[in-house]
C-alpha positions as semicolon CSV with decimal commas, in nm:
position;residue;x (nm);y (nm);z (nm)
1;X;2,729;10,463;11,803
2;X;2,486;10,250;11,602
3;X;2,547;9,881;11,567
4;X;2,279;9,645;11,454
5;X;2,493;9,334;11,431
6;X;2,332;9,037;11,609
7;X;2,555;8,856;11,850
8;X;2,496;8,645;12,162
9;X;2,528;8,775;12,517
10;X;2,839;8,693;12,724
11;X;2,886;8,336;12,848
12;X;2,739;8,300;13,197
13;X;2,492;8,586;13,152
14;X;2,222;8,556;13,414
15;X;1,889;8,532;13,234
16;X;1,634;8,577;13,509
17;X;1,300;8,693;13,628
18;X;1,187;8,851;13,953
19;X;0,914;8,893;14,214
20;X;0,870;9,034;14,569
21;X;0,740;8,860;14,882
22;X;0,426;9,069;14,951
23;X;0,331;9,066;14,583
24;X;0,331;8,687;14,536
25;X;0,363;8,486;14,855
26;X;0,023;8,530;15,023
27;X;0,003;8,328;15,349
28;X;0,003;8,661;15,526
29;X;-0,047;8,511;15,871
30;X;0,073;8,153;15,813
31;X;0,326;7,968;16,029
32;X;0,391;8,251;16,270
33;X;0,436;8,537;16,026
34;X;0,370;8,880;16,178
35;X;0,190;9,160;15,996
36;X;0,377;9,400;15,774
37;X;0,288;9,760;15,717
38;X;0,128;9,659;15,387
39;X;-0,088;9,395;15,555
40;X;-0,225;9,679;15,764
41;X;-0,229;9,966;15,506
42;X;-0,404;9,766;15,233
43;X;-0,699;9,693;15,466
44;X;-0,782;10,065;15,501
45;X;-1,060;10,146;15,253
46;X;-0,952;10,357;14,959
47;X;-0,576;10,288;14,988
48;X;-0,555;10,027;14,706
49;X;-0,733;9,959;14,381
50;X;-1,064;9,784;14,455
51;X;-0,944;9,704;14,806
52;X;-0,686;9,452;14,682
53;X;-0,431;9,311;14,920
54;X;-0,159;9,046;14,946
55;X;-0,339;8,806;15,182
56;X;-0,335;8,534;14,915
57;X;-0,165;8,702;14,614
58;X;-0,040;8,425;14,390
59;X;-0,010;8,184;14,687
60;X;0,357;8,132;14,604
61;X;0,416;8,035;14,968
62;X;0,222;7,715;14,914
63;X;0,288;7,669;14,541
64;X;0,655;7,756;14,520
65;X;0,745;7,408;14,393
66;X;0,506;7,446;14,099
67;X;0,648;7,788;14,026
68;X;1,012;7,671;14,041
69;X;0,924;7,384;13,799
70;X;0,792;7,653;13,555
71;X;1,115;7,847;13,609
72;X;1,315;7,540;13,521
73;X;1,097;7,479;13,213
74;X;1,155;7,831;13,077
75;X;1,527;7,787;13,147
76;X;1,591;8,068;13,400
77;X;1,946;8,102;13,517
78;X;1,852;8,334;13,804
79;X;1,540;8,413;14,007
80;X;1,523;8,727;14,216
81;X;1,286;8,716;14,514
82;X;1,257;8,901;14,842
83;X;1,237;8,776;15,198
84;X;0,942;8,902;15,409
85;X;1,112;9,053;15,718
86;X;0,806;8,980;15,935
87;X;0,806;8,614;15,827
88;X;1,152;8,578;15,985
89;X;1,105;8,825;16,274
90;X;0,734;8,855;16,337
91;X;0,796;9,157;16,561
92;X;1,080;9,290;16,347
93;X;1,325;9,214;16,626
94;X;1,349;8,966;16,914
95;X;1,279;8,599;16,857
96;X;1,342;8,438;16,519
97;X;1,055;8,247;16,353
98;X;1,212;7,918;16,244
99;X;0,914;7,830;16,023
100;X;0,973;8,146;15,821
101;X;1,341;8,065;15,768
102;X;1,244;7,710;15,674
103;X;1,025;7,835;15,390
104;X;1,315;8,019;15,234
105;X;1,533;7,716;15,288
106;X;1,296;7,517;15,078
107;X;1,274;7,778;14,809
108;X;1,650;7,829;14,778
109;X;1,714;7,452;14,773
110;X;1,452;7,407;14,503
111;X;1,605;7,680;14,291
112;X;1,957;7,539;14,329
113;X;1,836;7,190;14,245
114;X;1,693;7,332;13,924
115;X;2,016;7,504;13,838
116;X;1,878;7,852;13,906
117;X;2,084;8,113;14,084
118;X;1,893;8,261;14,379
119;X;1,911;8,641;14,392
120;X;1,788;8,738;14,736
121;X;1,644;9,081;14,814
122;X;1,659;9,170;15,180
123;X;1,394;9,442;15,180
124;X;1,116;9,513;14,933
125;X;0,893;9,766;15,116
126;X;0,717;9,526;15,367
127;X;0,846;9,661;15,699
128;X;0,717;9,468;16,006
129;X;0,419;9,662;16,148
130;X;0,559;9,610;16,497
131;X;0,867;9,820;16,411
132;X;0,655;10,099;16,268
133;X;0,461;10,101;16,592
134;X;0,761;10,066;16,824
135;X;1,006;10,318;16,680
136;X;0,850;10,485;16,376
137;X;1,019;10,251;16,126
138;X;1,264;10,423;15,892
139;X;1,236;10,752;16,082
140;X;1,434;10,612;16,376
141;X;1,802;10,526;16,385
142;X;1,705;10,233;16,597
143;X;1,595;10,055;16,282
144;X;1,958;10,041;16,157
145;X;2,041;9,784;16,430
146;X;1,710;9,597;16,373
147;X;1,778;9,575;16,000
148;X;2,140;9,466;16,054
149;X;2,030;9,187;16,288
150;X;1,767;9,066;16,043
151;X;2,016;9,075;15,754
152;X;2,287;8,899;15,952
153;X;2,042;8,622;16,038
154;X;1,988;8,566;15,668
155;X;2,356;8,596;15,582
156;X;2,438;8,320;15,834
157;X;2,154;8,098;15,726
158;X;2,171;8,126;15,348
159;X;2,519;8,268;15,278
160;X;2,662;7,930;15,167
161;X;2,384;7,889;14,908
162;X;2,311;8,239;14,783
163;X;2,578;8,431;14,592
164;X;2,388;8,746;14,488
165;X;2,217;8,967;14,747
166;X;2,018;9,289;14,708
167;X;1,989;9,518;15,009
168;X;1,711;9,779;14,969
169;X;1,475;9,784;14,677
170;X;1,349;10,109;14,516
171;X;1,352;10,307;14,838
172;X;1,321;10,635;14,644
173;X;0,984;10,528;14,496
174;X;0,863;10,386;14,829
175;X;0,971;10,685;15,036
176;X;0,844;10,939;14,793
177;X;0,497;10,785;14,803
178;X;0,521;10,721;15,179
179;X;0,649;11,060;15,296
180;X;0,563;11,305;15,019
181;X;0,246;11,178;14,849
182;X;0,074;10,991;15,128
183;X;0,019;10,687;14,902
184;X;0,234;10,426;15,084
185;X;0,250;10,361;15,459
186;X;0,282;10,567;15,677
187;X;0,089;10,796;15,441
188;X;0,258;11,129;15,514
189;X;0,332;11,454;15,334
190;X;0,640;11,594;15,502
191;X;0,952;11,686;15,305
192;X;1,177;11,719;15,606
193;X;1,078;11,372;15,739
194;X;1,130;11,234;15,391
195;X;1,497;11,336;15,375
196;X;1,557;11,226;15,732
197;X;1,422;10,878;15,661
198;X;1,624;10,858;15,340
199;X;1,948;10,921;15,534
200;X;1,864;10,650;15,786
201;X;1,787;10,401;15,511
202;X;2,121;10,480;15,342
203;X;2,296;10,415;15,677
204;X;2,111;10,091;15,716
205;X;2,219;9,984;15,367
206;X;2,582;10,058;15,452
207;X;2,563;9,877;15,780
208;X;2,421;9,567;15,617
209;X;2,701;9,566;15,354
210;X;2,960;9,593;15,627
211;X;2,809;9,289;15,803
212;X;2,786;9,098;15,472
213;X;3,159;9,130;15,427
214;X;3,216;8,939;15,756
215;X;2,961;8,665;15,698
216;X;2,952;8,607;15,319
217;X;3,306;8,694;15,201
218;X;3,261;8,525;14,864
219;X;2,918;8,677;14,788
220;X;2,809;8,984;14,593
221;X;2,582;9,250;14,738
222;X;2,431;9,575;14,620
223;X;2,124;9,800;14,644
224;X;1,851;9,814;14,382
225;X;1,768;10,151;14,228
226;X;1,493;10,237;13,976
227;X;1,655;10,470;13,729
228;X;1,427;10,698;13,520
229;X;1,661;10,897;13,297
230;X;1,583;11,268;13,285
231;X;1,556;11,429;12,940
232;X;1,518;11,807;12,880
233;X;1,177;11,887;12,733
234;X;1,351;12,119;12,480
235;X;1,696;12,260;12,403
236;X;1,612;12,569;12,605
237;X;1,893;12,608;12,863
238;X;1,628;12,643;13,133
239;X;1,481;12,301;13,042
240;X;1,824;12,143;13,021
241;X;1,900;12,275;13,368
242;X;1,569;12,138;13,489
243;X;1,661;11,793;13,361
244;X;1,996;11,822;13,537
245;X;1,814;11,918;13,858
246;X;1,595;11,611;13,824
247;X;1,896;11,388;13,774
248;X;2,062;11,541;14,083
249;X;1,761;11,504;14,319
250;X;1,600;11,192;14,182
251;X;1,899;10,976;14,081
252;X;2,226;11,110;14,225
253;X;2,082;11,188;14,569
254;X;2,059;10,812;14,619
255;X;2,325;10,670;14,389
256;X;2,609;10,896;14,510
257;X;2,576;10,778;14,875
258;X;2,525;10,419;14,763
259;X;2,829;10,418;14,529
260;X;3,047;10,718;14,618
261;X;2,978;10,746;14,988
262;X;2,852;11,105;14,991
263;X;2,562;11,326;14,874
264;X;2,583;11,532;14,556
265;X;2,692;11,891;14,635
266;X;2,428;12,094;14,441
267;X;2,130;11,905;14,581
268;X;2,270;11,908;14,941
269;X;2,337;12,280;14,924
270;X;1,982;12,351;14,801
271;X;1,830;12,142;15,077
272;X;2,053;12,290;15,345
273;X;1,959;12,642;15,250
274;X;1,591;12,555;15,305
275;X;1,641;12,361;15,628
276;X;1,559;12,028;15,465
277;X;1,896;11,850;15,461
278;X;1,922;11,547;15,684
279;X;2,117;11,549;16,006
280;X;2,457;11,394;15,955
281;X;2,615;11,271;16,279
282;X;2,973;11,178;16,355
283;X;3,062;10,854;16,183
284;X;2,784;10,870;15,919
285;X;3,006;10,988;15,638
286;X;3,271;10,727;15,721
287;X;3,017;10,449;15,727
288;X;2,877;10,547;15,384
289;X;3,223;10,579;15,236
290;X;3,333;10,236;15,358
291;X;3,037;10,037;15,219
292;X;3,080;10,038;14,843
293;X;2,868;9,755;14,692
294;X;2,983;9,487;14,455
295;X;2,716;9,561;14,195
296;X;2,414;9,785;14,141
297;X;2,068;9,641;14,074
298;X;1,882;9,858;13,821
299;X;1,508;9,861;13,775
300;X;1,412;10,029;13,449
301;X;1,066;10,094;13,309
302;X;1,058;10,444;13,155
303;X;1,221;10,778;13,098
304;X;1,083;11,122;13,193
305;X;1,104;11,463;13,026
306;X;1,148;11,774;13,243
307;X;1,093;12,147;13,194
308;X;1,171;12,454;13,395
309;X;0,935;12,507;13,689
310;X;0,869;12,845;13,842
311;X;0,907;12,909;14,213
312;X;0,529;12,906;14,236
313;X;0,493;12,627;13,981
314;X;0,371;12,270;13,982
315;X;0,414;12,058;14,297
316;X;0,423;11,682;14,336
317;X;0,123;11,497;14,189
318;X;-0,006;11,148;14,239
319;X;0,036;10,854;14,006
320;X;-0,189;10,681;13,761
321;X;-0,362;10,412;13,970
322;X;-0,635;10,302;13,728
323;X;-0,476;10,243;13,391
324;X;-0,682;10,526;13,240
325;X;-0,435;10,648;12,977
326;X;-0,363;11,016;12,986
327;X;-0,473;11,071;13,350
328;X;-0,131;11,142;13,497
329;X;-0,095;11,507;13,610
330;X;0,213;11,724;13,575
331;X;0,438;11,678;13,876
332;X;0,737;11,873;13,997
333;X;0,925;12,067;14,261
334;X;0,880;12,446;14,239
335;X;1,202;12,616;14,136
336;X;1,368;12,294;14,022
337;X;1,175;12,096;13,758
338;X;0,836;11,963;13,639
339;X;0,744;11,675;13,418
340;X;0,658;11,732;13,051
341;X;0,523;11,506;12,771
342;X;0,767;11,334;12,532
343;X;0,608;11,341;12,182
344;X;0,863;11,093;12,048
345;X;0,764;10,781;12,246
346;X;0,455;10,573;12,293
347;X;0,316;10,522;12,647
348;X;0,149;10,238;12,839
349;X;-0,201;10,266;12,985
350;X;-0,039;10,390;13,301
351;X;0,135;10,671;13,106
352;X;0,485;10,522;13,135
353;X;0,705;10,606;12,836
354;X;0,803;10,302;12,633
355;X;1,167;10,397;12,570
356;X;1,409;10,108;12,521
357;X;1,695;10,345;12,421
358;X;1,647;10,501;12,762
359;X;1,766;10,181;12,919
360;X;2,084;10,200;12,718
361;X;2,129;10,561;12,823
362;X;2,086;10,453;13,185
363;X;2,345;10,180;13,159
364;X;2,597;10,412;12,997
365;X;2,541;10,687;13,250
366;X;2,595;10,446;13,538
367;X;2,899;10,284;13,381
368;X;3,062;10,622;13,315
369;X;2,984;10,780;13,654
370;X;3,029;10,488;13,885
371;X;3,223;10,208;13,708
372;X;3,041;9,921;13,875
373;X;2,893;9,591;13,750
374;X;2,519;9,614;13,686
375;X;2,237;9,364;13,707
376;X;1,899;9,463;13,560
377;X;1,680;9,347;13,845
378;X;1,345;9,454;13,696
379;X;1,223;9,541;13,345
380;X;0,882;9,467;13,207
381;X;0,544;9,585;13,075
382;X;0,235;9,623;13,292
383;X;-0,078;9,564;13,082
384;X;-0,441;9,449;13,088
385;X;-0,382;9,085;12,988
386;X;-0,683;8,881;12,882
387;X;-0,744;8,508;12,916
388;X;-0,905;8,377;12,595
389;X;-1,198;8,129;12,607
390;X;-0,956;7,852;12,512
391;X;-0,725;7,930;12,800
392;X;-0,448;8,126;12,634
393;X;-0,285;8,466;12,688
394;X;-0,153;8,649;12,391
395;X;0,078;8,936;12,485
396;X;0,262;9,058;12,172
397;X;0,310;9,402;12,325
398;X;0,506;9,247;12,614
399;X;0,720;9,046;12,370
400;X;0,798;9,359;12,173
401;X;0,873;9,554;12,489
402;X;1,114;9,293;12,627
403;X;1,281;9,234;12,289
404;X;1,344;9,602;12,228
405;X;1,491;9,651;12,574
406;X;1,714;9,345;12,549
407;X;1,844;9,468;12,215
408;X;1,960;9,787;12,390
409;X;2,124;9,574;12,662
410;X;2,328;9,392;12,405
411;X;2,438;9,717;12,247
412;X;2,531;9,859;12,591
413;X;2,747;9,556;12,656
414;X;2,921;9,613;12,325
415;X;2,989;9,971;12,440
416;X;3,164;9,853;12,756
417;X;2,889;9,823;13,017
418;X;2,959;9,539;13,265
419;X;2,609;9,389;13,261
420;X;2,600;9,059;13,448
421;X;2,233;8,971;13,420
422;X;1,872;9,063;13,331
423;X;1,561;8,987;13,535
424;X;1,227;9,033;13,362
425;X;0,955;9,173;13,589
426;X;0,786;8,953;13,665
427;X;0,786;8,576;13,648
428;X;0,422;8,528;13,745
429;X;0,161;8,801;13,761
430;X;0,191;8,983;14,091
431;X;-0,018;9,214;14,308
432;X;0,079;9,560;14,184
433;X;0,078;9,743;14,521
434;X;-0,171;10,027;14,447
435;X;-0,301;9,889;14,119
436;X;-0,428;9,547;14,232
437;X;-0,427;9,249;13,994
438;X;-0,548;9,437;13,687
439;X;-0,193;9,554;13,599
440;X;-0,025;9,234;13,490
441;X;0,350;9,193;13,431
442;X;0,408;8,820;13,434
443;X;0,538;8,572;13,181
444;X;0,296;8,337;13,360
445;X;-0,071;8,440;13,406
446;X;-0,232;8,388;13,748
447;X;-0,604;8,313;13,713
448;X;-0,746;8,560;13,965
449;X;-0,858;8,918;14,001
450;X;-0,923;9,164;14,285
451;X;-1,261;9,022;14,379
452;X;-1,215;8,652;14,305
453;X;-0,916;8,429;14,381
454;X;-1,055;8,167;14,141
455;X;-0,822;7,865;14,109
456;X;-0,490;8,062;14,092
457;X;-0,404;7,846;13,791
458;X;-0,066;7,912;13,629
459;X;-0,099;7,972;13,249
460;X;0,203;8,026;13,022
461;X;0,162;8,344;12,817
462;X;0,306;8,379;12,465
463;X;0,592;8,581;12,624
464;X;0,684;8,268;12,825
465;X;0,761;8,071;12,505
466;X;0,946;8,368;12,356
467;X;1,168;8,425;12,661
468;X;1,234;8,054;12,668
469;X;1,383;8,076;12,316
470;X;1,585;8,386;12,415
471;X;1,741;8,207;12,707
472;X;1,807;7,887;12,507
473;X;1,997;8,087;12,242
474;X;2,173;8,320;12,490
475;X;1,999;8,609;12,321
476;X;2,071;8,488;11,973
477;X;1,711;8,509;11,854
478;X;1,707;8,881;11,917
């Protein structure tokens, strides 16, 4: 199916951009906010690039009005942001912090006044530190009630002004790094605890959706999942099976409970035989089955090739944290799969495959398997952007990346995918968790680095003007 005819996107398509609280807000202890696990973890030497943290970030907390004005200038129809749980509940539970809610009141009202649809993410990795200390965070079923209370507080406060809600963001990436690689808090390497925490997070997601139905009956809600389509490294049946294994464990293990209400059979059987399957209590299956979302948020950056992996083969490896191209090690699960190079695509400095057709493959796989509306909640290029002496940022590689991926979105829509919106990652440059401020994604440059906050000046990149034209023509310039 090849169609190169240029046509606009559907009327009402949500042209957006995105961010996350810890990565942009700063004001880490302002107005009663409590510490998150990332406020704590990032202060431990060696955990992040050059000791970077989100104490100030882009200072969006104090400069949100300036940022929303730029969003209006570029013409955004939607802006996806997350709420910091510990800004609303400093201890994760207990007394509500009114000042924290008031900040999001101001942000939502400013977006709506500018004609921009707020897309609110309930959780983007920044668990209140107090909950991690009190109950072990996502390893305790007690957090399900805590999360539901937090979400319900937001549903009641903002439900009349926010139509689109995202529950959990990229929990597979976060949990893999937190419980298998030791790279995110709590910094563990324990497969059994990983799968136990995953199950609790899935139950928390379902519980929040159930509460949403009561409090925001006219809204739309769904989880956000980062899909990295698995390709076989060769036509060898063993490599094809390895890619199927990767799809089963890395995609379907999350998506099937989110969207079908149960775990995939092959993966569950493999884990059960090894004593790694999560404990499923009475009522768990019914809860998952009763909480089908209204849409799925999809974060897409790259595809991955997989090859067969021997029983004593490659284990999980860390990620590229420096931007030194070619430094990513082979990673896998013995007996199931291991990563392999793809000679047919270019890669970023962080060794991420630049594969726009992969996005179209993702959209078609999701549409065929789950038949659910989709919003692309993140898609973008992380790069070493440079501010020129005359104060400009030229980022042709980002423009090419975004254009090529949007072209595949248009083709996927033509093929029947129900795609309701697209959020570029990110609107401004953000703190990139483990990679500091060197890895820039924004349409707007933030004048700072790891060592120097400078003046935090907002500078429109060339991609800003390009995306402005895309939105104004509803994708016609593609």
